Amino acid sequence: MKIIVQPNYEALSKRAAEIVREEMEKKRNIVLGLATGSTPLGLYKELIRMHKEEGLDFSQVTTFNLDEYIGIDYDDPNSYHYFMESNLFNHINIDRENTFIPDTNVEDLEAYCKEYDRLIEEKGGIDLQILGIGVNGHIGFNEPDEELKVGTNIVNLTESTIQANSRFFDSIDQVPQNAVTMGIGTIMKAKQIILLASGKSKHEVMKELIKGDKITTQLPASLLLLHPNVTVILDEEAYRG
Ligand code: GLP
């Protein structure tokens, strides 16, 4: 696990965008795994700038998002569909046919989860996966538990995650309690992973992860210690607390 500490959130976002750009230049039809949450917003802003000012080309790029809430309308600003449209896809030249976000409005969700993993495989697998991290160590929506699912799956969100995500909703009752997320195995199959962490609230979990001496399903991000190509980019606040 390569650790890069940046002085602040802006520098973290720029460094992440540089890596994404490098990989996009190496492979024009790259398959990107994308995350939501507040952490990757600066990265997306920088990628939009690179597209607008420097002609970074997304026309051949395919994307797969990590997760989506269950029971949310896609025109609800809190849905991850809406998030991706407004914070990235609307501002770059990506072909919407090549953007995939778990569709939680389907009848047979379990079958759909399997289909999502199959589709990722069919597109050649994820070349570069962007990850944020929950304060409890979740990645995607793989919550700490006695066991973790390998493939894309349906999850019940923990109280801590519902609490953390309630800041985006009018009230905590409106936060969906369930979601579909890529599984740990889906994430681990990505050829390269960048995990971003910013701010004091992520310090405790990052301290544990960076220590790097044990893997446990109670800290889902620790499974990344087994992956051969992970870069963690964090700011001073997340690093030093
Ligand atoms: C959500 C998302 C995760 C994200 C995490 C952290 O629960 N499902 O993919 O990494 O929250 O969010 P933030 O970046 O806002 O701290």
XYZ file of C-alpha atoms and ligand atoms in Angstrom:
257
model
C 0.000 0.000 0.000
C 1.540 3.255 -1.106
C 0.751 6.204 1.171
C 0.782 9.779 -0.106
C 0.162 12.571 2.406
C -0.899 15.897 0.937
C -1.082 19.212 2.824
C -4.783 19.755 2.205
C -7.900 18.594 0.401
C -7.166 20.558 -2.754
C -3.712 19.043 -3.132
C -5.127 15.578 -2.433
C -7.753 16.038 -5.149
C -5.186 17.271 -7.672
C -2.823 14.397 -6.966
C -5.633 11.887 -7.445
C -6.695 13.562 -10.699
C -3.106 13.392 -11.979
C -3.034 9.649 -11.425
C -6.405 9.213 -13.146
C -5.217 11.309 -16.079
C -1.982 9.301 -16.406
C -3.939 6.058 -16.518
C -6.454 7.503 -19.002
C -3.610 8.543 -21.258
C -2.111 5.055 -21.119
C -5.447 3.444 -21.964
C -8.056 5.527 -23.761
C -10.820 2.964 -23.199
C -10.052 2.619 -19.503
C -12.686 1.192 -17.155
C -12.957 3.412 -14.077
C -14.630 2.458 -10.819
C -16.205 5.537 -9.260
C -17.199 6.510 -5.750
C -19.632 9.024 -4.319
C -19.586 10.917 -1.023
C -17.968 14.271 -0.385
C -14.373 13.054 -0.666
C -14.099 12.505 -4.444
C -15.841 15.818 -5.261
C -12.543 17.702 -5.594
C -11.146 14.963 -7.825
C -14.202 15.161 -10.098
C -13.926 18.960 -10.199
C -10.312 18.670 -11.274
C -11.122 16.054 -13.934
C -13.827 18.397 -15.289
C -11.263 21.207 -15.399
C -8.799 18.962 -17.221
C -11.520 18.069 -19.711
C -12.593 21.670 -20.318
C -9.195 23.343 -20.291
C -6.846 20.610 -21.430
C -9.068 18.399 -23.552
C -8.966 15.300 -21.338
C -11.053 12.891 -23.381
C -13.692 10.651 -21.791
C -15.321 9.509 -25.032
C -13.909 5.964 -24.802
C -14.118 5.653 -21.009
C -16.441 3.231 -19.200
C -17.411 3.755 -15.559
C -18.919 1.565 -12.878
C -20.125 3.105 -9.652
C -19.651 1.373 -6.358
C -23.109 1.674 -4.908
C -26.623 3.115 -4.788
C -29.285 3.417 -2.124
C -32.389 1.268 -2.275
C -35.742 3.090 -2.234
C -34.582 6.423 -3.554
C -35.704 8.215 -6.726
C -32.899 8.893 -9.152
C -33.985 12.512 -9.427
C -33.539 12.871 -5.656
C -30.332 14.909 -5.167
C -29.221 12.342 -2.574
C -29.293 9.454 -5.020
C -25.918 8.435 -6.367
C -27.375 8.554 -9.899
C -28.105 12.253 -9.400
C -24.726 12.795 -7.744
C -22.808 11.375 -10.687
C -24.812 13.322 -13.254
C -24.456 16.630 -11.490
C -20.896 16.289 -10.239
C -19.258 14.604 -13.211
C -21.144 13.156 -16.176
C -22.962 16.368 -17.152
C -19.654 18.175 -17.497
C -17.502 15.749 -19.509
C -17.770 14.037 -22.890
C -18.597 10.601 -21.568
C -21.018 8.378 -23.494
C -23.942 7.676 -21.107
C -24.154 4.179 -22.604
C -20.811 3.543 -20.923
C -21.734 4.680 -17.425
C -23.077 2.110 -14.985
C -24.489 2.671 -11.511
C -26.267 -0.106 -9.619
C -29.935 0.079 -10.567
C -31.821 -0.537 -7.345
C -35.255 -0.091 -8.942
C -35.277 -3.487 -10.612
C -37.645 -6.271 -9.621
C -35.088 -8.998 -8.942
C -32.285 -7.217 -7.137
C -30.337 -10.350 -6.286
C -30.177 -11.395 -9.915
C -29.256 -7.830 -10.829
C -26.280 -7.869 -8.413
C -24.871 -10.930 -10.189
C -25.504 -9.252 -13.513
C -23.575 -6.140 -12.383
C -20.486 -8.233 -11.622
C -20.875 -10.060 -14.921
C -21.087 -6.782 -16.791
C -17.899 -5.517 -15.148
C -16.154 -8.715 -16.293
C -17.609 -8.349 -19.781
C -16.144 -4.847 -20.058
C -12.727 -6.234 -19.190
C -12.734 -5.537 -15.445
C -12.037 -2.310 -13.598
C -8.642 -0.796 -14.399
C -8.693 1.909 -11.754
C -11.055 2.038 -8.793
C -11.557 5.239 -6.794
C -12.592 4.726 -3.171
C -13.555 6.898 -0.253
C -13.798 5.417 3.227
C -16.506 5.531 5.885
C -15.585 6.567 9.433
C -16.207 2.933 10.400
C -13.895 1.645 7.669
C -16.544 0.765 5.114
C -15.671 0.863 1.433
C -18.503 1.184 -1.038
C -21.221 0.183 1.408
C -19.429 -2.908 2.696
C -20.058 -2.397 6.369
C -18.025 -3.890 9.239
C -19.418 -7.340 10.028
C -18.467 -10.897 10.938
C -18.330 -11.717 7.283
C -18.214 -9.728 4.065
C -19.798 -10.574 0.752
C -17.553 -11.227 -2.211
C -19.729 -10.013 -5.078
C -22.117 -7.108 -5.556
C -24.780 -7.438 -2.904
C -27.643 -5.925 -0.943
C -26.669 -4.421 2.411
C -28.307 -3.043 5.519
C -26.530 0.158 6.453
C -25.181 0.475 9.983
C -26.418 3.124 12.399
C -23.067 4.868 12.153
C -23.309 5.143 8.366
C -26.933 6.280 8.459
C -25.894 8.880 11.010
C -22.883 10.006 8.945
C -24.907 10.251 5.736
C -27.828 12.056 7.399
C -25.937 15.320 6.946
C -27.040 15.279 3.310
C -30.729 14.686 4.094
C -33.386 16.903 5.724
C -33.814 14.411 8.539
C -32.296 11.110 9.601
C -35.583 9.284 8.848
C -35.105 10.060 5.191
C -31.753 8.265 4.937
C -32.303 4.944 3.155
C -31.463 1.939 5.320
C -30.408 -0.335 2.499
C -28.190 -0.166 -0.533
C -26.606 -2.211 -3.275
C -22.821 -2.196 -3.267
C -20.018 -3.820 -5.180
C -18.663 -6.548 -2.920
C -15.175 -6.662 -1.475
C -14.251 -9.224 -4.137
C -15.556 -6.956 -6.888
C -13.417 -4.120 -5.532
C -10.357 -6.333 -5.015
C -10.473 -7.439 -8.651
C -9.738 -3.870 -9.795
C -6.238 -3.743 -11.229
C -5.415 -0.535 -9.402
C -7.082 1.235 -6.483
C -6.840 4.776 -5.153
C -8.335 5.370 -1.722
C -8.933 8.976 -0.679
C -9.388 10.225 2.874
C -9.740 13.792 4.043
C -10.361 15.529 7.344
C -10.073 14.793 11.045
C -13.118 12.511 11.129
C -11.172 9.967 9.075
C -8.070 10.064 11.261
C -8.848 7.122 13.555
C -9.773 4.777 10.744
C -6.793 5.849 8.634
C -4.404 5.378 11.553
C -5.598 1.802 11.881
C -5.403 1.164 8.141
C -1.960 2.674 7.698
C -0.616 0.648 10.622
C -1.280 -2.166 8.209
C -0.666 -5.083 10.557
C -3.984 -6.923 10.379
C -6.920 -7.590 8.141
C -10.372 -7.947 9.609
C -13.901 -7.875 8.236
C -14.627 -5.442 11.082
C -12.534 -2.944 9.131
C -13.521 -3.678 5.533
C -10.872 -1.322 4.113
C -8.169 -3.479 5.743
C -8.797 -6.132 3.083
C -7.094 -3.708 0.705
C -3.830 -4.559 2.465
C -3.931 -7.755 0.392
C -4.185 -5.907 -2.919
C -0.956 -5.446 -4.914
C -1.635 -1.954 -6.268
C -3.291 0.399 -3.804
C -2.414 4.061 -3.377
C -3.835 5.854 -0.367
C -3.926 9.623 -0.682
C -4.817 11.507 2.467
C -4.508 15.036 3.731
C -2.652 16.191 6.841
C -5.849 16.264 8.883
C -6.691 12.666 8.118
C -3.071 11.669 8.656
C -2.291 13.505 11.885
C -5.759 14.086 13.334
C -20.728 6.651 1.651
C -20.348 5.930 0.347
C -18.908 5.535 0.326
C -18.063 6.708 0.781
C -18.373 7.044 2.220
C -17.589 8.214 2.750
O -21.332 5.840 2.590
N -21.148 4.805 0.053
O -18.553 5.109 -0.974
O -16.712 6.396 0.657
O -19.743 7.325 2.350
O -18.212 9.419 2.414
P -17.546 10.836 2.511
O -16.567 10.892 1.385
O -18.667 11.803 2.312
O -16.899 10.919 3.830
